[in-house]
Structures are given as structure tokens and as C-alpha cells.
Coordinates of C-alpha atoms and ligand atoms in Angstrom, one line a residue:
M1 CA 15.4 -23.9 -33.2
S2 CA 14.5 -23.2 -29.5
L3 CA 15.2 -25.7 -26.7
H4 CA 11.8 -27.3 -26.6
R5 CA 10.6 -27.5 -30.3
S6 CA 11.8 -30.9 -31.5
R7 CA 8.2 -32.0 -32.1
F8 CA 7.5 -29.1 -34.4
G9 CA 8.0 -28.9 -38.1
S10 CA 9.0 -25.2 -38.4
D11 CA 10.2 -22.4 -36.3
T12 CA 8.0 -19.9 -34.5
D13 CA 6.7 -16.9 -36.5
D14 CA 8.5 -13.6 -35.6
L15 CA 5.3 -11.8 -34.5
M16 CA 4.4 -14.9 -32.5
L17 CA 7.8 -14.7 -30.8
R18 CA 7.3 -11.1 -29.8
Y19 CA 3.7 -11.7 -28.8
C20 CA 4.5 -14.6 -26.5
S21 CA 7.6 -13.2 -25.0
S22 CA 7.6 -12.2 -21.3
L23 CA 11.2 -11.3 -21.2
A24 CA 10.8 -7.6 -20.6
V25 CA 9.0 -8.0 -17.3
D26 CA 10.8 -11.3 -16.5
L27 CA 14.1 -9.6 -16.3
Q28 CA 13.0 -8.1 -13.0
M29 CA 13.0 -11.7 -11.7
L30 CA 16.6 -12.6 -12.8
D31 CA 17.9 -12.9 -9.3
Q32 CA 14.9 -14.9 -8.1
D33 CA 15.2 -17.3 -11.1
I34 CA 18.9 -17.9 -10.5
R35 CA 18.4 -18.4 -6.8
G36 CA 15.6 -20.9 -7.4
S37 CA 17.7 -22.8 -9.9
M38 CA 20.7 -22.9 -7.5
A39 CA 18.5 -24.2 -4.7
H40 CA 17.0 -26.8 -7.0
V41 CA 20.4 -28.0 -8.2
R42 CA 21.7 -28.2 -4.7
M43 CA 18.7 -30.3 -3.6
L44 CA 19.1 -32.6 -6.7
G45 CA 22.7 -33.1 -5.5
E46 CA 21.6 -33.9 -2.0
V47 CA 19.2 -36.6 -3.2
A48 CA 21.9 -38.0 -5.6
I49 CA 20.1 -37.1 -8.8
L50 CA 23.2 -35.0 -9.7
T51 CA 26.8 -35.6 -8.7
D52 CA 28.7 -33.1 -6.6
A53 CA 30.8 -32.2 -9.7
E54 CA 27.6 -31.5 -11.7
V55 CA 26.1 -29.4 -8.8
S56 CA 29.2 -27.2 -8.6
A57 CA 29.5 -26.9 -12.4
L58 CA 25.8 -26.0 -12.7
S59 CA 25.9 -23.5 -9.8
G60 CA 29.0 -21.8 -11.2
G61 CA 27.4 -21.7 -14.6
L62 CA 24.2 -20.1 -13.2
A63 CA 26.3 -17.4 -11.3
R64 CA 28.1 -16.7 -14.5
V65 CA 24.9 -16.3 -16.6
R66 CA 23.6 -13.9 -14.0
E67 CA 26.7 -11.9 -14.2
E68 CA 26.7 -11.8 -18.0
I69 CA 23.0 -10.6 -18.1
N70 CA 23.8 -8.0 -15.5
E71 CA 26.8 -6.8 -17.4
G72 CA 25.0 -6.9 -20.7
T73 CA 27.4 -9.4 -22.3
F74 CA 24.6 -11.8 -22.7
R75 CA 21.3 -10.2 -23.8
P76 CA 18.3 -12.5 -23.7
G77 CA 15.9 -11.8 -26.6
D78 CA 12.4 -12.6 -27.6
E79 CA 13.6 -15.8 -29.3
H80 CA 14.2 -17.1 -25.7
E81 CA 10.5 -16.6 -24.8
D82 CA 11.1 -16.0 -21.2
I83 CA 13.8 -15.6 -18.5
H84 CA 13.8 -19.3 -17.7
M85 CA 14.6 -20.4 -21.2
A86 CA 17.1 -17.7 -21.7
I87 CA 19.1 -18.8 -18.7
E88 CA 19.0 -22.4 -19.6
A89 CA 20.0 -21.7 -23.2
R90 CA 23.0 -19.7 -22.1
L91 CA 23.9 -22.3 -19.5
T92 CA 23.9 -25.0 -22.2
E93 CA 26.1 -22.9 -24.4
L94 CA 28.6 -22.6 -21.5
L95 CA 28.4 -26.1 -20.1
G96 CA 27.3 -28.2 -23.0
E97 CA 25.0 -31.2 -22.3
L98 CA 25.2 -30.7 -18.6
G99 CA 23.1 -27.5 -18.9
G100 CA 20.2 -29.7 -20.0
K101 CA 20.2 -31.5 -16.6
L102 CA 19.1 -28.3 -14.8
H103 CA 15.5 -28.8 -15.7
T104 CA 15.3 -32.3 -14.2
A105 CA 12.2 -32.7 -11.9
R106 CA 10.9 -29.2 -12.4
S107 CA 9.0 -27.2 -15.1
R108 CA 8.7 -23.6 -16.0
N109 CA 5.2 -23.6 -14.3
D110 CA 6.6 -24.2 -10.8
Q111 CA 9.6 -22.1 -11.6
V112 CA 7.7 -19.0 -12.5
A113 CA 5.4 -19.4 -9.6
T114 CA 8.4 -19.7 -7.3
D115 CA 10.1 -16.6 -8.8
V116 CA 7.1 -14.4 -8.3
R117 CA 6.7 -15.5 -4.7
L118 CA 10.4 -14.7 -4.1
W119 CA 10.0 -11.4 -5.8
L120 CA 6.9 -10.6 -3.7
K121 CA 8.6 -11.5 -0.4
A122 CA 11.3 -8.8 -1.1
A123 CA 8.6 -6.3 -2.2
I124 CA 6.6 -6.9 0.9
E125 CA 9.5 -5.8 3.1
Q126 CA 9.9 -2.7 1.0
L127 CA 6.2 -1.8 1.1
D128 CA 6.1 -2.4 4.8
M129 CA 9.0 0.0 5.3
A130 CA 7.4 2.6 3.0
I131 CA 4.0 2.5 4.8
S132 CA 5.9 2.7 8.1
E133 CA 7.6 5.8 6.8
V134 CA 4.3 7.6 6.3
I135 CA 3.1 6.5 9.7
Q136 CA 6.3 7.8 11.2
A137 CA 6.0 11.2 9.4
L138 CA 2.4 11.5 10.6
L139 CA 3.4 10.7 14.2
D140 CA 6.2 13.4 14.0
R141 CA 3.6 15.9 12.9
V142 CA 1.4 14.9 15.8
T143 CA 4.2 15.6 18.2
R144 CA 4.9 19.0 16.6
E145 CA 1.5 20.4 15.6
G146 CA -0.9 17.8 17.0
K147 CA -2.5 20.2 19.6
T148 CA -3.6 22.6 16.9
L149 CA -7.3 23.1 16.9
I150 CA -8.9 22.5 13.5
P151 CA -12.5 22.0 12.2
G152 CA -13.5 18.4 12.0
Y153 CA -15.5 17.8 8.8
T154 CA -18.3 15.6 7.8
H155 CA -19.7 16.0 4.2
L156 CA -16.9 18.6 3.9
Q157 CA -19.0 20.8 6.1
R158 CA -17.6 21.9 9.4
G159 CA -18.7 19.6 12.2
Q160 CA -16.9 19.9 15.5
P161 CA -13.6 21.4 16.6
I162 CA -11.0 18.7 17.0
L163 CA -7.2 18.6 17.4
L164 CA -5.1 18.2 14.3
G165 CA -3.5 15.1 16.0
H166 CA -6.8 13.4 16.0
H167 CA -7.2 13.9 12.3
L168 CA -3.6 12.8 11.5
L169 CA -3.9 9.7 13.6
A170 CA -7.1 8.6 11.8
H171 CA -4.9 8.4 8.7
A172 CA -2.1 6.6 10.6
W173 CA -4.5 3.9 11.9
A174 CA -5.7 3.2 8.4
L175 CA -2.1 2.7 7.3
S176 CA -1.4 0.5 10.3
R177 CA -4.2 -1.8 9.1
D178 CA -2.5 -1.9 5.7
R179 CA 0.6 -3.2 7.4
A180 CA -1.5 -5.8 9.2
R181 CA -3.1 -6.9 5.9
L182 CA 0.3 -7.1 4.3
A183 CA 1.7 -9.3 7.1
D184 CA -1.3 -11.5 6.7
A185 CA -0.9 -11.8 3.0
A186 CA 2.9 -12.4 3.5
G187 CA 2.0 -15.6 5.5
R188 CA 0.2 -17.0 2.5
I189 CA 2.9 -16.1 0.1
D190 CA 5.5 -17.9 2.2
S191 CA 5.1 -21.4 0.6
C192 CA 7.3 -22.9 -2.1
P193 CA 5.9 -24.2 -5.4
L194 CA 9.2 -25.5 -6.7
G195 CA 9.3 -29.3 -7.5
A196 CA 5.5 -29.3 -8.3
C197 CA 6.7 -29.6 -11.9
A198 CA 4.1 -29.2 -14.5
M199 CA 1.3 -29.9 -12.0
A200 CA 1.5 -33.6 -11.1
G201 CA 4.7 -33.8 -9.1
T202 CA 7.5 -36.1 -10.2
A203 CA 8.7 -39.7 -10.0
F204 CA 12.2 -38.4 -9.2
P205 CA 13.0 -38.8 -5.5
I206 CA 13.2 -35.0 -4.9
D207 CA 13.0 -33.3 -1.5
R208 CA 10.6 -30.4 -1.8
H209 CA 10.9 -29.6 1.9
R210 CA 14.6 -29.1 1.4
T211 CA 14.1 -26.8 -1.6
A212 CA 11.6 -24.8 0.4
E213 CA 14.1 -24.5 3.2
L214 CA 17.0 -23.5 0.9
L215 CA 14.8 -20.7 -0.5
E216 CA 13.7 -19.6 3.0
F217 CA 10.1 -20.5 2.5
A218 CA 8.1 -21.7 5.5
A219 CA 7.1 -24.9 3.7
P220 CA 6.4 -26.4 0.3
I221 CA 2.9 -26.0 -1.1
D222 CA 0.9 -29.1 -0.4
N223 CA -0.7 -29.7 -3.7
A224 CA 1.4 -29.7 -6.9
M225 CA -1.6 -28.6 -9.0
D226 CA -2.5 -25.7 -6.7
A227 CA 1.2 -24.8 -6.6
V228 CA 1.3 -23.9 -10.3
A229 CA -2.3 -22.7 -10.8
A230 CA -2.9 -20.5 -7.8
R231 CA -2.7 -16.7 -8.2
D232 CA -4.9 -15.7 -5.3
H233 CA -1.9 -14.5 -3.4
E234 CA -1.2 -12.1 -6.3
Q235 CA -4.7 -10.9 -6.2
E236 CA -4.4 -10.4 -2.5
M237 CA -1.2 -8.4 -2.8
A238 CA -2.8 -6.2 -5.4
S239 CA -5.8 -5.8 -3.2
V240 CA -3.5 -4.7 -0.3
C241 CA -1.9 -2.2 -2.6
A242 CA -5.2 -0.9 -4.0
I243 CA -6.6 -0.5 -0.5
S244 CA -3.5 1.3 0.8
M245 CA -3.5 3.5 -2.3
T246 CA -7.1 4.6 -1.5
H247 CA -5.8 5.6 2.0
L248 CA -3.0 7.6 0.4
S249 CA -5.4 9.1 -2.1
R250 CA -7.8 10.4 0.6
M251 CA -4.8 12.1 2.3
A252 CA -3.6 13.4 -1.1
E253 CA -7.0 14.9 -1.7
E254 CA -6.9 16.7 1.6
L255 CA -3.5 18.1 0.9
V256 CA -4.7 19.4 -2.4
I257 CA -7.7 21.0 -0.7
W258 CA -5.8 22.3 2.3
S259 CA -3.1 23.9 0.1
C260 CA -5.3 25.8 -2.3
S261 CA -5.6 29.6 -1.8
E262 CA -9.2 29.3 -0.5
F263 CA -8.0 27.1 2.4
A264 CA -4.3 28.0 2.6
L265 CA -3.9 25.8 5.7
V266 CA -0.8 24.1 4.5
H267 CA 2.1 24.8 2.1
I268 CA 3.5 21.8 0.2
D269 CA 7.2 22.0 -0.2
D270 CA 8.6 23.2 -3.5
A271 CA 10.2 19.8 -4.0
Y272 CA 6.8 18.3 -4.5
C273 CA 5.1 20.9 -6.6
T274 CA 5.5 21.9 -10.3
G275 CA 4.9 25.0 -12.2
S276 CA 2.6 25.7 -15.2
S277 CA 4.0 26.1 -18.7
I278 CA 1.7 29.1 -19.3
M279 CA 0.7 30.6 -15.9
P280 CA 3.9 31.8 -14.2
Q281 CA 2.4 32.1 -10.7
K282 CA 1.3 28.5 -10.5
R283 CA 2.5 26.0 -7.9
N284 CA 0.6 22.8 -8.6
P285 CA 0.4 20.0 -6.0
D286 CA 1.3 17.4 -8.7
A287 CA 2.8 14.8 -6.4
A288 CA -0.5 14.7 -4.4
E289 CA -2.5 14.7 -7.6
L290 CA -0.5 11.8 -9.0
V291 CA -1.0 9.8 -5.9
R292 CA -4.7 10.2 -6.5
G293 CA -4.2 9.3 -10.2
K294 CA -2.0 6.3 -9.6
T295 CA -4.6 5.0 -7.2
A296 CA -6.8 4.5 -10.3
R297 CA -4.0 2.6 -11.9
V298 CA -3.4 0.2 -9.0
C299 CA -7.2 -0.4 -8.7
G300 CA -6.9 -1.3 -12.4
D301 CA -4.1 -3.7 -11.7
L302 CA -6.2 -5.5 -9.1
V303 CA -9.1 -5.8 -11.6
T304 CA -6.6 -7.2 -14.2
L305 CA -5.5 -9.9 -11.9
L306 CA -9.1 -10.8 -10.9
A307 CA -10.3 -11.0 -14.5
L308 CA -7.2 -12.8 -15.6
V309 CA -7.8 -15.9 -13.5
K310 CA -11.5 -16.1 -13.3
A311 CA -12.2 -18.4 -16.3
Q312 CA -9.0 -20.4 -16.4
P313 CA -9.4 -24.2 -16.0
L314 CA -6.7 -25.8 -13.8
A315 CA -3.8 -25.9 -13.9
Y316 CA -1.3 -23.7 -15.7
N317 CA -2.5 -21.7 -18.8
R318 CA -0.4 -19.3 -20.7
D319 CA -2.8 -16.5 -19.8
L320 CA -1.1 -16.5 -16.4
Q321 CA 2.0 -14.9 -18.0
E322 CA 0.0 -11.7 -18.1
D323 CA 0.0 -11.4 -14.3
R324 CA 3.4 -9.8 -13.7
E325 CA 2.9 -6.5 -15.5
A326 CA -0.1 -5.7 -13.3
L327 CA 1.4 -7.2 -10.1
F328 CA 4.8 -5.6 -10.3
D329 CA 3.2 -2.3 -11.4
A330 CA 0.9 -2.4 -8.3
L331 CA 3.7 -3.0 -5.9
G332 CA 6.1 -0.5 -7.5
V333 CA 3.6 2.3 -7.7
T334 CA 2.4 1.7 -4.2
I335 CA 5.9 1.7 -2.7
D336 CA 6.8 4.9 -4.5
S337 CA 3.5 6.6 -3.6
H338 CA 4.1 5.9 0.1
R339 CA 7.6 7.2 -0.1
I340 CA 6.6 10.4 -1.8
M341 CA 3.7 10.9 0.6
A342 CA 6.0 10.4 3.6
A343 CA 8.4 13.0 2.1
M344 CA 5.5 15.5 1.6
W345 CA 4.3 15.1 5.2
R346 CA 7.9 15.5 6.5
T347 CA 8.4 18.8 4.6
L348 CA 4.8 20.2 4.8
E349 CA 4.4 23.7 6.3
I350 CA 1.3 23.7 8.5
D351 CA -0.2 27.1 9.2
T352 CA -1.4 26.4 12.8
D353 CA -2.6 30.0 13.4
R354 CA -4.7 29.9 10.3
F355 CA -6.2 26.6 11.3
E356 CA -7.2 27.9 14.7
N357 CA -8.4 31.3 13.4
D358 CA -10.5 29.5 10.9
L359 CA -12.6 28.1 13.7
R360 CA -13.8 31.5 14.9
G361 CA -17.0 32.6 13.3
D362 CA -18.7 29.3 12.6
F363 CA -21.2 27.0 14.2
S364 CA -18.8 24.1 15.1
L365 CA -19.8 24.4 18.7
A366 CA -23.5 23.8 18.2
T367 CA -23.2 20.1 19.3
E368 CA -21.5 21.4 22.4
L369 CA -24.6 23.5 23.3
A370 CA -26.8 20.5 22.6
D371 CA -24.6 18.2 24.7
H372 CA -24.7 20.7 27.6
L373 CA -28.5 20.8 27.6
A374 CA -28.7 17.0 27.4
S375 CA -26.3 16.8 30.4
R376 CA -28.8 19.0 32.3
G377 CA -31.6 16.4 31.7
V378 CA -33.1 17.8 28.4
P379 CA -33.7 14.8 26.1
F380 CA -31.0 15.1 23.3
R381 CA -33.6 15.4 20.5
E382 CA -35.2 18.4 22.2
A383 CA -31.7 19.9 22.9
H384 CA -30.9 19.4 19.2
E385 CA -34.1 21.3 18.3
I386 CA -33.4 24.2 20.6
V387 CA -29.9 24.6 19.3
G388 CA -31.2 24.4 15.8
R389 CA -33.4 27.4 16.6
I390 CA -30.3 29.2 18.1
V391 CA -28.4 28.6 14.9
K392 CA -31.3 30.0 12.8
W393 CA -31.5 33.1 15.0
C394 CA -27.7 33.7 14.7
E395 CA -27.9 33.4 11.0
Q396 CA -30.8 35.9 10.9
Q397 CA -28.5 38.3 12.7
G398 CA -26.0 37.7 10.0
S399 CA -23.7 36.3 12.5
D400 CA -22.4 33.0 14.1
L401 CA -22.6 31.6 17.6
S402 CA -20.6 34.6 18.9
A403 CA -23.8 36.7 18.6
L404 CA -25.3 34.7 21.5
T405 CA -25.2 36.6 24.7
T406 CA -26.1 34.9 28.0
D407 CA -29.4 36.8 28.2
K408 CA -30.3 35.7 24.7
A409 CA -29.3 32.2 25.4
T410 CA -31.5 32.1 28.5
E411 CA -34.5 32.9 26.3
F412 CA -33.9 29.6 24.4
H413 CA -33.2 27.6 27.6
P414 CA -32.2 28.8 31.1
A415 CA -29.5 26.1 31.5
L416 CA -27.5 27.8 28.7
A417 CA -26.8 30.7 31.1
D418 CA -24.6 28.4 33.0
N419 CA -21.0 28.8 31.7
L420 CA -21.9 29.9 28.1
E421 CA -18.4 31.3 27.6
G422 CA -16.9 28.0 28.5
L423 CA -19.2 26.2 26.2
L424 CA -18.2 28.4 23.3
D425 CA -14.5 27.8 23.8
P426 CA -13.4 25.3 21.0
R427 CA -10.3 24.1 22.8
A428 CA -12.3 23.3 25.9
A429 CA -14.9 21.5 23.7
A430 CA -12.2 19.3 22.1
E431 CA -10.5 18.6 25.4
R432 CA -13.7 17.5 27.0
R433 CA -13.9 14.6 24.5
T434 CA -11.9 12.2 26.6
S435 CA -14.0 9.1 25.7
F436 CA -11.8 6.2 24.3
G437 CA -10.7 7.4 20.9
G438 CA -12.0 10.9 21.4
T439 CA -10.2 14.0 20.3
A440 CA -8.8 15.0 23.7
W441 CA -5.0 15.3 23.8
S442 CA -4.7 12.5 26.4
E443 CA -6.4 10.1 23.9
I444 CA -4.2 11.3 21.1
E445 CA -1.1 10.6 23.2
R446 CA -2.3 7.2 24.1
Q447 CA -2.9 6.3 20.4
A448 CA 0.4 7.8 19.3
K449 CA 2.2 5.7 21.9
T450 CA 0.6 2.5 20.6
L451 CA 1.4 3.3 17.0
R452 CA 4.9 4.4 17.7
A453 CA 5.6 1.1 19.5
S454 CA 4.2 -0.9 16.6
L455 CA 6.7 0.7 14.1
G456 CA 9.6 -1.1 15.7
D457 CA 7.9 -4.5 15.7
P458 CA 7.6 -7.1 13.0
P459 CA 4.4 -6.5 11.0
T460 CA 2.7 -9.5 12.5
D461 CA 2.5 -7.7 15.8
M462 CA 0.5 -4.8 14.4
P463 CA -2.1 -3.3 16.6
R464 CA -5.5 -3.6 15.0
S465 CA -7.7 -0.6 15.3
G466 CA -11.3 -1.2 14.4
A467 CA -10.2 -4.5 12.8
Ligands
LIG501 N1 6.8 -17.5 -19.4 C1 5.8 -18.4 -18.7 C2 5.0 -17.5 -17.7 O1 5.5 -16.5 -17.5 C3 6.5 -19.4 -18.0 C4 5.8 -20.7 -17.9 C5 5.6 -21.3 -19.2 N2 5.0 -22.6 -19.1 C6 4.5 -23.1 -20.2 N3 4.0 -24.3 -20.0 N4 4.4 -22.5 -21.3 O2 4.0 -17.9 -17.2

């Protein structure tokens, strides 16, 4: 019979054992669970609930159980229900009655809450590094190819000529806000539930501040009931992941579009493409497509965590055990997706000539003509109307803005005769946009410098663009 069934008449049904077990996902928290127990035992010793000899025997026993699980000489099974019971059961086999003292002044409710927070603290560091990797890769491309002229799109229709660096930094800023969100969420995760026990605290003279300190948490959680019931930090983490995945997904979508034969602006490295089992010529951008696909999965993880908690009365309910599959999945997928995206950006071939040539023969400079008229005192609405008529005329000629001669332009408005050639130069048009955050190279350099500096800093010092 299991460790906590003395009040029952019979053993648990086999299906029930499998149905209730969280071991498969719990094994990912083995280290955290042992660490938590070691800190708890040490604190119990310091407040004289355990003797020094008991503390050292229990700590040694815990280290041994960890080793046995890692080496596979002790295999927790569904009969143990979860990682906490498995460890205690093995400890009791090793140490006899003393193993039973481990659970003094704690419960699995505060234990699991502590394990997950410890797990998240490590995952946050990895995610922050992975996001930073993508930002770094983007910044490197800005240095290398950032001056390339490209069409800036709205509605996936050509809008205005911009520099590639402007476009890449827009993605980088979004990711830098993900880092800021992550740092913010990290602050709320950094509190220790251990010692909250089932939800009421304990009559034992424990020192929760000491436990928190031993586990490198900023502080113990104030309310014991909140400590075991709260899962908003998990929802918040999944939300950070889901938002960041949507950023990656937009990038991935652009890589898919830019790499197809119709655009052929970039070439994704072979390492991140796959072939077709039937069409020998295919090079499919699977990594980018999977980033898009996995975004759906992470959004689903967030919804799982929101729905899981919404109707639960305080404090702990067994439903909460369902949190980890979604939470760990969200973090794992998001970290991997950033890593693969960083690798794709690092190895991407960018056809800068094709980007620039692509700009010839379109109407991307229409706004430039309208702005020019407006700067000569024509109200912008009227300037817009005049240039609209020019576009129509060019289209009727079966051409683009290059059909416009100075004489013809003068017919639409005399002020257009003034430097028409300069107005129709896309690089000059981009470089004129020196307003704060504009596409001019000087502005790109300014932003790149800020972002580059932020990468070396702890996430709390993140610059906040548009925040
Ligand atoms: N396996 C449980 C979970 O993951 C641990 C807490 C169990 N507590 C309880 N009172 N049944 O949430």
C-alpha cells in the first residue's frame, strides 16, 4: 500500500494509478524536487526540528536517490503517483523510519509549487539567451546587409522604399520587448512557496525566510493559501511564450514568402530545409513553417493554463497537476524555436541585388512626390490627389513612375519639375526619412547601438521600444 493510504480499505485501481500519475512529466523536476527537499531539511535542522545527524543522513539519502534515478537503478513507477512520493518512498527504503521525517512541516502542495518555480527560473534564463540569440543574429545582418534597399509593405502591397536594416530592427525591437516581459514575469516567479504546507501554514517553528534564501528566492510568498493555489505566474509565462512565438511566426512567414521562387529574395540554408518524398526538385522551408505551426501549439498551451484554473475554488485541487504538460511544452518549444530561428538568420543568403532591382518599375515613390508637393505648400490631401492622377496616367501608359518626364510632370503640377530625378531615386527617398525611428541609415545605426548594448545587460535593463 502506498505511503498515505492508511485510512483506505483497499488499494488503488490500476487504471486509477495510471490516470492519476504525473510521473512522466514530473521527472523533469527531479533536480528541483531534491534541491527543495535538501533546503527544507537544512532549515528544519537549523530550527532544531531535526538533529544534525538526521539532517546529514536525510541529505545524503536524497543525493543518493537522485543518483539512483539518474542512473536508472531506481525507477519510479505509476504506483508512486508523483515524483515527491517516489523520492520519499525510496528514501524510506534506504533510511528506514527517518525517511518519514522528511515531510515534517510541508505538503506536496507547496512542494510542487516550489519545484515548478525553480524549474521556471532556469527556463527563463535559457529563453532569455535564446531570444537574445535571434536579436544578435538580426543585428549582425543589419551590419552586413542593412543598407540594402527593399520595398516596405503594407497589406503585402508595396508601400515605400526602405532599408533592410529598418525592417530587421522592427523584428528585433519586438523581441527585445519579449525579453522585458520575461524579466518582469521573472520577478513574480521569484518567491518561495515552501513551508506553506497544505495551505494553512504550520504550527512547527519553521523559518520560511531561510528556506527561501537557501533556494535563492527573493522572499517567501506572503500567504500560504496563495502559495499553493496561485498559477497566474504560469499563465504569465505561457503568455510571454505565446507572444514571442507570434513574433517568430511573423518572421517565419516572411522567410517562407521571401524564399519562394516568385520572390527569391533569400535562400534558406540547406540545413533548415527538407526535400519532398515525391517531387525531387523541392526544397521546403520546413523549419520556418514549423515555427508557424508550433506557434499554434504554444497558444494552445496558454489557453490550457487559463482554462485549467478558471473554475477552481481555493486552494489546491488535483486539476492543477495538469499544468506542467502545457507549461513545460510552451517553454521548451519557444526556446527551441528561437534557437532555430537564430540559426536560420545566421545562415540565410540574402540576395541584395535582387531586392534593390525589385524596386525598379513600381510606384513605391508615389508618397515621395506627394510629400514634395506638400513641402511646396500644396495641402497634403490635394498633393495626394494629384499624384493619384499621375499613377493612373502611368498605368494607362502601361508603365510605372519612370514614364514620367519632367515636361509631363509639370502638366500635373509645376513644382514637380524641380528635381524630379532626385525625387524618383529610392535610396535618396529612404535616406531623407531621418525622423526619429525613420528608415534613414543614421536612425538604423542609433537603434542598433541601443539594442546591441542591451544584449550584454541583465534583462531588467531592457530598453523599451513603444512600451
Ligand atoms: N502530483 C501533484 C501535483 O502535481 C502533487 C500535489 C498533490 N497534492 C495532493 N494533495 N494530492 O499537483
